[in-house]
Coordinates of C-alpha atoms in Angstrom, one line a residue:
M1 CA -14.8 -119.5 91.8
D2 CA -13.4 -116.9 89.3
E3 CA -10.7 -116.0 91.9
E4 CA -9.7 -119.6 92.1
Y5 CA -9.1 -119.7 88.3
E6 CA -7.3 -116.4 88.3
D7 CA -4.9 -117.6 91.0
E8 CA -4.4 -121.1 89.7
G9 CA -4.8 -120.9 85.9
W10 CA -7.0 -123.2 83.8
M11 CA -4.3 -125.9 83.5
G12 CA -3.9 -126.9 87.1
R13 CA -1.5 -129.7 86.7
H14 CA 1.0 -127.7 84.8
R15 CA 1.4 -124.7 87.2
V16 CA 4.9 -123.6 88.1
G17 CA 6.1 -125.4 91.2
D18 CA 4.0 -128.6 90.7
E19 CA 7.0 -130.6 89.4
E20 CA 9.8 -131.8 91.5
P21 CA 13.0 -130.0 90.8
E22 CA 15.9 -132.1 89.5
G23 CA 19.6 -132.0 90.1
P24 CA 21.8 -131.2 93.1
E25 CA 21.8 -127.5 92.3
H26 CA 18.0 -127.3 93.1
I27 CA 18.1 -128.4 96.7
E28 CA 15.1 -126.8 98.4
N29 CA 14.7 -125.4 101.9
P30 CA 12.3 -127.8 103.8
Q31 CA 10.6 -124.9 105.5
E32 CA 10.0 -123.1 102.2
V33 CA 8.6 -126.3 100.7
L34 CA 6.2 -126.8 103.6
N35 CA 5.0 -123.3 103.4
E36 CA 4.5 -123.4 99.7
C37 CA 2.6 -126.8 99.9
L38 CA 0.4 -125.7 102.8
E39 CA -0.5 -122.6 100.8
K40 CA -1.6 -124.7 97.8
F41 CA -3.5 -127.2 100.1
S42 CA -5.4 -124.2 101.5
T43 CA -7.0 -123.4 98.1
S44 CA -10.5 -124.6 97.2
D45 CA -10.8 -128.1 95.8
Y46 CA -7.0 -128.5 95.6
I47 CA -7.5 -132.3 96.1
M48 CA -9.0 -132.3 92.5
E49 CA -5.9 -130.9 90.9
P50 CA -3.8 -133.2 88.8
G51 CA -0.6 -132.0 90.6
I52 CA -1.8 -133.1 94.0
F53 CA 0.4 -136.3 94.2
T54 CA 3.6 -134.4 93.3
Q55 CA 2.9 -131.8 96.0
L56 CA 2.0 -134.4 98.6
K57 CA 5.4 -136.2 97.9
R58 CA 7.3 -132.9 98.3
Y59 CA 5.4 -132.1 101.5
F60 CA 6.1 -135.4 103.2
Q61 CA 9.8 -135.4 102.0
A62 CA 10.1 -132.0 103.7
G63 CA 8.8 -133.5 107.0
G64 CA 5.1 -132.5 106.8
T65 CA 2.5 -134.2 109.0
P66 CA -0.4 -136.2 107.6
E67 CA -3.0 -134.7 110.1
Q68 CA -2.4 -131.2 108.9
V69 CA -2.6 -131.9 105.2
I70 CA -5.7 -134.1 105.7
N71 CA -7.4 -131.3 107.6
L72 CA -6.5 -128.6 105.0
L73 CA -7.6 -130.7 102.0
S74 CA -10.9 -131.8 103.5
H75 CA -11.7 -128.4 105.0
N76 CA -11.2 -126.7 101.6
Y77 CA -13.0 -129.3 99.6
T78 CA -16.1 -127.6 98.1
A79 CA -16.8 -130.2 95.4
V80 CA -17.4 -127.8 92.5
A81 CA -16.9 -130.5 89.9
Q82 CA -19.1 -133.0 91.7
M83 CA -21.9 -130.4 92.2
T84 CA -21.7 -129.7 88.5
N85 CA -22.2 -133.3 87.7
L86 CA -25.0 -133.6 90.2
I87 CA -26.9 -130.6 88.8
A88 CA -26.4 -132.0 85.3
E89 CA -27.9 -135.3 86.4
W90 CA -30.9 -133.5 87.9
L91 CA -31.5 -131.6 84.7
I92 CA -31.4 -134.8 82.7
T93 CA -33.8 -136.4 85.2
A94 CA -36.1 -133.4 84.8
G95 CA -36.3 -134.0 81.1
V96 CA -33.6 -131.8 79.6
K97 CA -31.8 -133.5 76.7
V98 CA -28.3 -134.8 77.4
V99 CA -26.9 -132.9 74.5
D100 CA -28.3 -129.6 75.8
V101 CA -27.0 -130.2 79.3
Q102 CA -23.5 -131.0 77.9
A103 CA -23.7 -127.8 75.8
M104 CA -24.6 -125.7 78.9
V105 CA -21.6 -127.1 80.9
E106 CA -19.2 -126.7 78.0
N107 CA -20.3 -123.2 77.1
H108 CA -20.0 -122.0 80.7
L109 CA -16.6 -123.6 81.1
K110 CA -15.6 -122.0 77.7
D111 CA -16.7 -118.5 79.0
M112 CA -14.7 -119.0 82.2
I113 CA -11.6 -119.9 80.2
L114 CA -11.9 -116.9 77.9
R115 CA -12.1 -114.6 81.0
T116 CA -9.2 -116.1 82.9
F117 CA -6.8 -117.5 80.2
D118 CA -3.2 -116.6 80.9
P119 CA -0.9 -117.2 77.8
K120 CA 2.3 -117.2 80.0
K121 CA 0.9 -120.0 82.2
A122 CA -0.3 -121.8 79.1
D123 CA 3.2 -121.7 77.6
T124 CA 4.7 -123.4 80.6
I125 CA 3.0 -126.6 79.5
F126 CA 5.7 -127.2 76.9
T127 CA 8.6 -125.9 79.0
E128 CA 7.7 -128.3 81.8
E129 CA 6.4 -131.3 79.9
G130 CA 8.7 -131.3 76.9
E131 CA 6.1 -133.1 74.8
T132 CA 2.5 -132.9 73.6
P133 CA 0.1 -133.6 76.5
A134 CA -2.3 -136.4 75.8
W135 CA -5.2 -134.3 77.0
L136 CA -4.5 -131.7 74.3
T137 CA -4.7 -134.3 71.5
E138 CA -8.0 -135.5 73.0
M139 CA -9.3 -131.9 73.4
I140 CA -9.0 -131.0 69.7
E141 CA -11.3 -133.8 68.6
H142 CA -14.2 -131.9 70.0
P143 CA -15.7 -128.9 68.0
T144 CA -16.5 -126.9 71.1
W145 CA -12.9 -126.9 72.3
R146 CA -11.5 -126.3 68.8
S147 CA -13.7 -123.2 68.5
L148 CA -12.3 -122.1 71.9
I149 CA -8.7 -122.5 70.6
Y150 CA -9.5 -120.4 67.5
R151 CA -10.9 -117.5 69.6
L152 CA -8.0 -117.6 72.0
A153 CA -5.4 -117.8 69.2
E154 CA -6.9 -114.7 67.6
E155 CA -6.7 -112.8 70.9
Y156 CA -3.2 -114.1 71.9
P157 CA -1.3 -114.5 68.6
D158 CA 2.1 -114.8 70.3
C159 CA 1.1 -117.7 72.6
L160 CA 3.3 -120.7 71.8
M161 CA 0.9 -123.2 73.2
L162 CA -2.0 -121.9 71.1
N163 CA 0.1 -121.7 67.9
F164 CA 1.2 -125.3 68.5
T165 CA -2.4 -126.4 69.1
I166 CA -3.5 -124.7 65.9
K167 CA -0.9 -126.7 64.0
L168 CA -2.2 -129.9 65.7
I169 CA -5.8 -129.0 64.6
S170 CA -4.5 -128.5 61.0
D171 CA -2.6 -131.7 61.1
A172 CA -5.8 -133.5 62.2
G173 CA -7.6 -132.3 59.1
F174 CA -9.7 -129.6 60.5
Q175 CA -8.0 -126.7 58.6
S176 CA -11.3 -125.8 56.8
E177 CA -12.6 -124.6 60.2
I178 CA -9.8 -122.1 60.6
T179 CA -11.5 -119.0 59.3
S180 CA -9.4 -116.4 61.2
I181 CA -6.6 -115.4 58.8
S182 CA -4.6 -113.9 61.6
T183 CA -4.6 -117.3 63.3
A184 CA -3.7 -119.3 60.1
A185 CA -1.0 -116.8 59.1
Q186 CA 1.1 -117.5 62.2
Q187 CA 2.5 -120.7 60.7
I188 CA 3.4 -121.5 57.1
E189 CA 2.2 -125.2 57.4
V190 CA -1.2 -124.1 58.7
F191 CA -1.6 -121.3 56.2
S192 CA -0.6 -123.5 53.3
R193 CA -3.3 -126.0 54.2
V194 CA -6.0 -123.3 54.7
L195 CA -4.9 -121.7 51.3
K196 CA -5.1 -125.1 49.6
T197 CA -8.7 -125.5 50.9
A198 CA -9.7 -122.0 49.7
I199 CA -8.2 -122.7 46.2
T200 CA -9.9 -126.1 46.0
K201 CA -13.2 -124.4 46.9
F202 CA -12.6 -121.8 44.1
L203 CA -11.9 -124.6 41.5
T204 CA -14.8 -126.9 42.5
N205 CA -17.6 -124.4 43.1
P206 CA -18.3 -122.6 39.8
D207 CA -21.8 -121.5 41.0
D208 CA -20.4 -119.6 43.9
V209 CA -17.1 -118.4 42.3
Q210 CA -17.4 -114.7 43.4
N211 CA -17.7 -115.6 47.1
S212 CA -14.9 -118.2 46.8
I213 CA -12.6 -115.5 45.2
L214 CA -13.5 -113.0 47.9
E215 CA -12.8 -115.5 50.7
C216 CA -9.4 -116.5 49.1
A217 CA -8.4 -112.8 48.4
K218 CA -9.1 -111.7 52.0
M219 CA -6.9 -114.5 53.2
V220 CA -4.0 -113.8 50.8
C221 CA -4.1 -110.1 51.4
H222 CA -3.9 -110.5 55.2
G223 CA -0.2 -109.4 55.2
Q224 CA 2.7 -108.8 52.9
H225 CA 4.2 -112.2 53.7
T226 CA 1.0 -114.1 53.0
Y227 CA 0.5 -112.1 49.8
V228 CA 4.0 -112.8 48.4
Y229 CA 3.9 -116.5 49.4
S230 CA 0.4 -117.1 47.9
Q231 CA 1.0 -115.2 44.7
V232 CA 4.3 -117.0 44.0
L233 CA 2.5 -120.3 44.6
I234 CA -0.4 -119.4 42.4
Q235 CA 2.0 -118.1 39.7
V236 CA 3.7 -121.5 39.6
L237 CA 0.3 -123.3 39.4
S238 CA -0.8 -121.0 36.6
Q239 CA 1.9 -122.5 34.4
E240 CA 0.2 -125.9 34.5
V241 CA -1.6 -126.9 31.3
K242 CA -4.6 -128.2 33.1
G243 CA -6.4 -125.4 35.1
G244 CA -3.6 -122.9 34.6
F245 CA -6.0 -120.2 33.2
N246 CA -8.2 -120.6 36.3
M247 CA -5.2 -120.0 38.6
K248 CA -4.2 -117.0 36.5
R249 CA -7.7 -115.5 36.9
L250 CA -7.5 -116.1 40.7
S251 CA -4.2 -114.3 40.8
Q252 CA -5.6 -111.3 39.0
E253 CA -8.7 -111.2 41.1
I254 CA -6.5 -111.2 44.3
T255 CA -4.5 -108.3 42.8
K256 CA -7.7 -106.5 42.1
Y257 CA -8.9 -107.0 45.7
A258 CA -5.6 -105.8 47.1
L259 CA -5.9 -102.5 45.1
Q260 CA -9.5 -102.1 46.4
I261 CA -8.2 -102.1 50.0
N262 CA -5.5 -99.6 49.0
Q263 CA -2.5 -102.0 49.1
N264 CA 0.3 -101.1 46.8
V265 CA 1.1 -104.5 45.3
T266 CA 2.4 -103.2 41.9
P267 CA 6.1 -104.0 42.7
I268 CA 5.2 -107.6 43.6
T269 CA 3.0 -108.0 40.5
M270 CA 5.7 -106.7 38.2
A271 CA 8.3 -109.0 39.8
L272 CA 6.1 -112.1 39.2
N273 CA 5.0 -111.4 35.6
G274 CA 8.3 -111.8 33.9
S275 CA 8.7 -108.1 33.0
A276 CA 12.3 -107.8 34.1
G277 CA 13.5 -108.8 30.6
Y278 CA 11.6 -105.8 29.1
P279 CA 12.8 -102.8 31.2
Q280 CA 11.1 -100.1 29.0
A281 CA 7.7 -101.6 29.0
C282 CA 8.0 -102.5 32.7
E283 CA 9.0 -99.0 33.7
A284 CA 6.1 -97.4 31.7
L285 CA 3.5 -99.8 33.1
T286 CA 4.8 -99.6 36.7
S287 CA 4.7 -95.8 36.5
M288 CA 0.9 -95.8 35.5
L289 CA -0.1 -98.6 37.9
S290 CA 1.6 -97.0 40.9
R291 CA -0.3 -93.7 40.3
N292 CA -3.4 -95.5 39.1
T293 CA -3.7 -93.3 36.1
L294 CA -2.8 -93.4 32.4
N295 CA -0.5 -90.9 30.7
P296 CA 0.3 -90.4 27.0
A297 CA 4.1 -90.7 27.4
D298 CA 3.9 -94.2 29.0
I299 CA 1.2 -95.3 26.6
N300 CA 3.5 -94.3 23.8
V301 CA 6.3 -96.4 25.2
L302 CA 4.0 -99.5 25.5
Y303 CA 2.6 -98.9 22.0
R304 CA 6.1 -98.8 20.5
N305 CA 7.1 -102.0 22.3
Y306 CA 3.9 -104.0 21.4
S307 CA 3.9 -102.9 17.8
A308 CA 7.5 -104.0 17.3
V309 CA 8.5 -107.2 15.6
D310 CA 9.4 -109.0 18.9
P311 CA 6.9 -107.6 21.4
P312 CA 7.0 -108.2 25.2
P313 CA 4.8 -111.0 26.6
I314 CA 1.1 -110.3 26.5
D315 CA 0.7 -111.1 30.2
L316 CA 2.5 -107.9 31.0
I317 CA -0.5 -105.7 29.8
R318 CA -3.1 -108.2 30.8
N319 CA -3.1 -106.6 34.2
P320 CA -6.6 -106.1 35.7
Q321 CA -5.7 -102.6 36.9
F322 CA -4.3 -101.5 33.6
L323 CA -7.2 -102.9 31.6
D324 CA -9.7 -101.2 33.9
L325 CA -7.9 -97.9 33.3
L326 CA -8.0 -98.4 29.5
V327 CA -11.7 -99.4 29.5
D328 CA -12.6 -96.3 31.6
S329 CA -10.7 -94.0 29.4
L330 CA -12.3 -95.3 26.2
F331 CA -15.9 -96.1 27.3
K332 CA -16.8 -93.5 29.9
A333 CA -18.8 -90.7 28.4
G334 CA -17.0 -87.3 28.5
V335 CA -13.5 -88.6 29.0
K336 CA -11.2 -86.7 26.7
I337 CA -8.2 -88.4 25.1
N338 CA -5.7 -86.5 22.9
P339 CA -6.6 -87.5 19.3
E340 CA -2.9 -88.2 18.5
H341 CA -2.8 -90.9 21.2
K342 CA -6.3 -92.3 21.0
S343 CA -5.4 -95.0 18.4
K344 CA -2.6 -96.2 20.8
Y345 CA -5.0 -96.6 23.7
I346 CA -7.3 -98.6 21.4
F347 CA -4.5 -100.7 20.0
L348 CA -3.2 -101.7 23.5
L349 CA -6.7 -102.7 24.7
A350 CA -7.4 -104.6 21.5
Y351 CA -4.0 -106.3 21.7
A352 CA -4.5 -107.4 25.3
A353 CA -8.0 -108.7 24.5
S354 CA -7.5 -110.5 21.2
V355 CA -3.9 -111.6 20.7
C356 CA -3.1 -115.2 21.6
E357 CA 0.4 -116.4 22.6
T358 CA 1.5 -120.0 22.7
Q359 CA 4.8 -121.5 23.9
T360 CA 6.3 -124.5 21.9
K361 CA 9.5 -126.3 22.5
K362 CA 11.7 -126.5 19.4
G363 CA 15.3 -127.7 19.3
G364 CA 15.6 -127.7 23.1
Q365 CA 14.4 -124.1 23.3
M366 CA 11.1 -122.5 24.0
K367 CA 9.7 -120.6 21.1
R368 CA 6.8 -118.1 21.4
T369 CA 4.1 -118.0 18.7
I370 CA 1.9 -114.9 18.4
N371 CA -1.5 -115.1 16.8
K372 CA -2.9 -111.7 15.7
D373 CA -5.8 -112.8 13.5
E374 CA -8.4 -111.1 15.7
L375 CA -6.5 -107.9 16.4
K376 CA -7.6 -105.8 13.4
N377 CA -11.4 -106.6 13.8
T378 CA -11.2 -106.1 17.5
T379 CA -9.5 -102.7 17.0
Q380 CA -12.2 -101.6 14.6
A381 CA -15.0 -102.7 16.9
I382 CA -13.5 -100.7 19.8
E383 CA -13.1 -97.6 17.6
K384 CA -16.7 -97.7 16.4
V385 CA -18.2 -98.2 19.9
H386 CA -15.8 -95.6 21.4
A387 CA -17.0 -93.0 18.9
I388 CA -20.6 -93.7 20.1
C389 CA -19.9 -93.9 23.9
N390 CA -17.7 -90.8 24.0
V391 CA -20.6 -88.5 23.1
N392 CA -23.5 -87.9 25.5
K393 CA -26.5 -89.1 23.5
G394 CA -30.1 -89.3 24.5
S395 CA -32.2 -92.4 24.0
T396 CA -33.7 -91.2 20.7
E397 CA -30.3 -90.4 19.2
L398 CA -28.9 -93.8 20.4
I399 CA -31.5 -95.8 18.5
A400 CA -29.8 -95.0 15.2
D401 CA -26.6 -96.5 16.5
L402 CA -28.1 -99.7 18.0
Q403 CA -27.3 -101.9 15.0
V404 CA -23.6 -100.9 15.1
L405 CA -23.5 -101.6 18.8
Y406 CA -25.2 -105.0 18.4
N407 CA -22.7 -106.0 15.7
C408 CA -19.7 -105.0 17.9
I409 CA -20.9 -106.4 21.2
R410 CA -20.0 -109.9 20.0
Y411 CA -16.4 -109.0 20.9
P412 CA -16.0 -109.6 24.7
V413 CA -13.9 -106.5 25.3
V414 CA -16.6 -104.4 23.7
G415 CA -19.2 -106.1 25.9
V416 CA -17.2 -105.1 29.0
G417 CA -16.9 -101.5 27.7
V418 CA -20.6 -101.3 27.0
I419 CA -21.5 -102.4 30.5
R420 CA -19.1 -99.8 31.9
W421 CA -20.6 -97.1 29.6
V422 CA -24.2 -98.1 30.5
E423 CA -23.4 -98.1 34.2
N424 CA -21.9 -94.7 34.0
T425 CA -24.9 -93.4 32.1
V426 CA -27.9 -94.9 33.9
T427 CA -26.5 -94.2 37.5
E428 CA -26.8 -90.5 36.8
P429 CA -29.4 -89.2 39.3
S430 CA -31.6 -87.6 36.6
Y431 CA -31.5 -90.5 34.1
F432 CA -34.8 -92.2 34.9
K433 CA -36.4 -88.8 35.6
L434 CA -35.8 -87.8 31.9
S435 CA -36.4 -91.2 30.4
T436 CA -39.8 -91.9 28.9
D437 CA -39.2 -95.3 27.3
S438 CA -40.7 -98.5 28.8
C439 CA -37.2 -100.0 28.4
P440 CA -34.4 -97.4 27.8
P441 CA -32.1 -98.4 24.9
H442 CA -29.1 -98.4 27.3
L443 CA -30.6 -101.2 29.4
A444 CA -31.8 -103.0 26.3
L445 CA -28.1 -103.2 25.3
L446 CA -27.5 -105.2 28.5
D447 CA -29.9 -107.9 27.3
E448 CA -27.8 -108.3 24.2
V449 CA -24.5 -108.5 26.2
A450 CA -26.2 -111.1 28.4
T451 CA -27.2 -113.1 25.3
V452 CA -23.7 -113.1 23.8
H453 CA -21.4 -113.3 26.9
S454 CA -22.3 -115.6 29.8
S455 CA -19.1 -114.7 31.5
L456 CA -20.4 -111.1 32.0
H457 CA -23.6 -112.1 33.7
P458 CA -22.3 -111.3 37.2
Q459 CA -21.4 -107.8 36.2
I460 CA -24.8 -107.2 34.6
L461 CA -26.6 -108.6 37.6
R462 CA -24.6 -106.4 40.0
L463 CA -25.6 -103.3 38.0
L464 CA -29.3 -104.3 37.8
I465 CA -29.3 -104.9 41.6
R466 CA -27.7 -101.5 42.2
L467 CA -30.4 -99.8 40.1
F468 CA -33.2 -101.9 41.6
E469 CA -32.1 -100.8 45.2
S470 CA -31.4 -97.2 44.3
K471 CA -33.6 -94.5 45.7
Q472 CA -35.6 -92.7 43.1
D473 CA -37.3 -90.2 45.3
E474 CA -37.8 -87.7 42.5
L475 CA -40.1 -90.1 40.7
E476 CA -43.8 -90.7 41.6
I477 CA -44.5 -94.0 43.4
L478 CA -46.2 -95.6 40.4
V479 CA -43.4 -94.6 38.1
Q480 CA -40.9 -96.1 40.6
L481 CA -42.8 -99.4 40.5
E482 CA -42.8 -99.4 36.7
M483 CA -39.1 -98.7 36.6
R484 CA -38.4 -101.6 39.0
K485 CA -40.7 -103.9 36.9
M486 CA -38.6 -103.0 33.9
L487 CA -35.4 -103.9 35.8
L488 CA -37.1 -107.2 36.9
D489 CA -37.7 -107.9 33.2
R490 CA -34.0 -107.5 32.6
M491 CA -33.3 -110.0 35.4
V492 CA -35.7 -112.5 34.0
N493 CA -33.9 -112.1 30.6
L494 CA -30.7 -112.8 32.4
L495 CA -32.3 -115.9 34.0
T496 CA -33.3 -117.2 30.6
R497 CA -29.7 -116.8 29.4
G498 CA -28.4 -119.1 32.1
C499 CA -27.9 -116.9 35.1
V500 CA -30.6 -118.7 37.1
V501 CA -29.5 -119.4 40.6
P502 CA -27.9 -115.9 41.3
V503 CA -31.1 -114.1 40.1
V504 CA -33.6 -116.2 42.0
K505 CA -31.3 -116.2 45.1
Y506 CA -31.4 -112.3 45.0
I507 CA -35.2 -112.1 44.7
K508 CA -35.6 -114.6 47.5
Q509 CA -33.3 -112.4 49.7
C510 CA -35.6 -109.4 48.8
C511 CA -38.6 -111.5 49.9
Q512 CA -37.0 -112.5 53.2
R513 CA -35.8 -109.0 54.0
G514 CA -39.3 -107.7 53.6
D515 CA -38.1 -104.4 52.1
T516 CA -39.5 -104.9 48.6
D517 CA -43.1 -104.2 47.5
I518 CA -44.9 -107.6 47.4
S519 CA -46.4 -106.7 44.0
L520 CA -42.8 -106.7 42.6
I521 CA -42.1 -110.1 44.0
R522 CA -45.4 -111.3 42.5
Y523 CA -44.5 -109.7 39.2
F524 CA -41.2 -111.6 39.1
V525 CA -42.8 -114.9 40.0
T526 CA -45.4 -114.5 37.3
E527 CA -42.8 -113.7 34.6
V528 CA -40.6 -116.6 35.6
L529 CA -43.6 -119.1 35.6
E530 CA -44.6 -117.9 32.1
T531 CA -41.0 -118.3 30.9
I532 CA -39.8 -121.6 32.3
T533 CA -40.8 -125.3 31.9
H534 CA -39.7 -128.5 33.6
P535 CA -37.5 -130.3 34.3
Y536 CA -36.1 -128.1 37.2
S537 CA -32.9 -128.5 39.1
P538 CA -33.3 -129.3 42.9
E539 CA -31.4 -126.0 43.7
F540 CA -33.8 -124.0 41.6
V541 CA -36.8 -125.6 43.2
Q542 CA -35.4 -125.1 46.7
L543 CA -35.0 -121.3 46.0
F544 CA -38.1 -120.7 44.0
L545 CA -40.8 -123.0 45.4
P546 CA -41.2 -121.2 48.8
M547 CA -42.0 -118.0 46.9
V548 CA -44.6 -119.8 44.7
E549 CA -46.2 -121.5 47.7
N550 CA -46.4 -118.2 49.6
E551 CA -50.1 -117.3 49.7
E552 CA -49.4 -113.6 50.0
I553 CA -47.4 -113.6 46.8
T554 CA -49.4 -116.1 44.6
G555 CA -52.8 -116.3 46.3
S556 CA -54.5 -114.1 43.7
M557 CA -52.8 -116.0 40.8
R558 CA -54.4 -119.3 41.6
G559 CA -57.5 -120.7 40.0
E560 CA -59.8 -123.6 40.6
G561 CA -58.2 -127.0 40.3
D562 CA -54.6 -127.4 39.3
Q563 CA -54.7 -125.8 35.8
D564 CA -53.1 -122.5 36.6
P565 CA -49.2 -122.1 36.3
V566 CA -48.8 -121.7 40.1
S567 CA -50.6 -124.9 41.0
E568 CA -48.9 -126.8 38.2
F569 CA -45.5 -125.8 39.4
I570 CA -46.3 -126.7 43.0
V571 CA -47.7 -130.1 42.1
Y572 CA -44.7 -130.9 39.8
C573 CA -42.0 -129.6 42.2
R574 CA -43.3 -130.5 45.7
P575 CA -41.7 -134.0 45.8
V576 CA -38.4 -132.5 44.6
G577 CA -38.7 -129.7 47.2
R578 CA -39.2 -132.2 50.0
Q579 CA -36.0 -134.0 49.1

């Protein structure tokens, strides 16, 4: 059966030679036609092929005899399709569901096509028919065959028939199914629709924004052409009054992802941010970004430009890569900056974080207004925290500076810097080994950042998860458990500040993986039950209720009747959970 498909292809009615040649220049030798037709009639089940009538016509016009063709077709009739239908009917009669039988047949056929598909034969469909076959339009209405087309298109990206079919699928409104970027990137119409779907998902799913950004970034960074096209499109959308800032953030996140996968997108970024009118600042910034390191000479050029009366646009230095380099240089313990240039580093970071620019139309021309009201206070806050972070201080010494840190953390840029400093400090292998506090001051600072800046919750949670999953083999087992309970306390605090679903979702994953001590899950559930009160959102109930109902986790926490927190939560939420 496999040989039959290899010889004939999977689109029988469109094989070369099935159509009658046209024009006087294509007069065929009768004997050659007879030999060719007889060869086809000798193959298994040829009577079932769509091209049978065309071949019979050619055969008889060339002088073929009915007896011979009847004998060949009947002798080689094995009834594969009819036997398949018969077996399917037997299975249904034996009690197998119709849907399951259909899936069996479709999956087997799908596997056969994947094994025997020939892109050259598939391309002859268009060269011979000259129009879209009706069966192809019908085929893409079924999920099974669409998934087959996606797999084949990824394996044979140069196949014209598959690329055309992908466009048909996109035109039919199924572009959200096209998850293979290499498949979508073959045609601008298809890629545009898939990109639109990804951007819409980013804008309409605030609870899952990180995954939406990652999905979109992977798509955009597939190739240089997709990156340039997408970033130009997003740049235009970022100019819109409504939602422009969201698109600007998406653009920056995509740039950040491109750098993480070692793609040099600096020239494209600089070409799109309007820096051409400011050659000095552009050259200095490009030099640092391309080497991914800061240097005093270029910092001095940027400082001169931005402290001038008519500074360059602020978007030029609001580059994620540049801001990351500044934050690292100012907030990582032990990083040495030349005292002569330190104030310039601080000024540029404060300027990028606090200055506000607005464009107004006056007299037919666009006028730029710069608001620097927050610049001085932001600069002073960065200076104070930098002086603390740049020195390796133990927990006891740090307590004296907590008030200064709490006062300065209200500035978002300082909050980002503190998270970076805390991460750099607490991920040292010996940190928890030397710490004797029930809650080290460095981690207590994260609670304050979480309270003041909800936009920094994802960064804090990522750090807490990293610490929670870190191996602390040098610590005794009981000390490790206490450390992880302390980290769970930080997560509960994060939950009380509004980061509910991500925290509960992570703990549920820990529970499902089975790699976390059950006592820690029990501790988290207890702390949350003591902290929360109704009403609860359906999403929270869906995530949290299974853990509360788990006897292994909460069995020892239940009392008689429904007066304990576990029973009260279950009784209140069970109807919601069932919905």
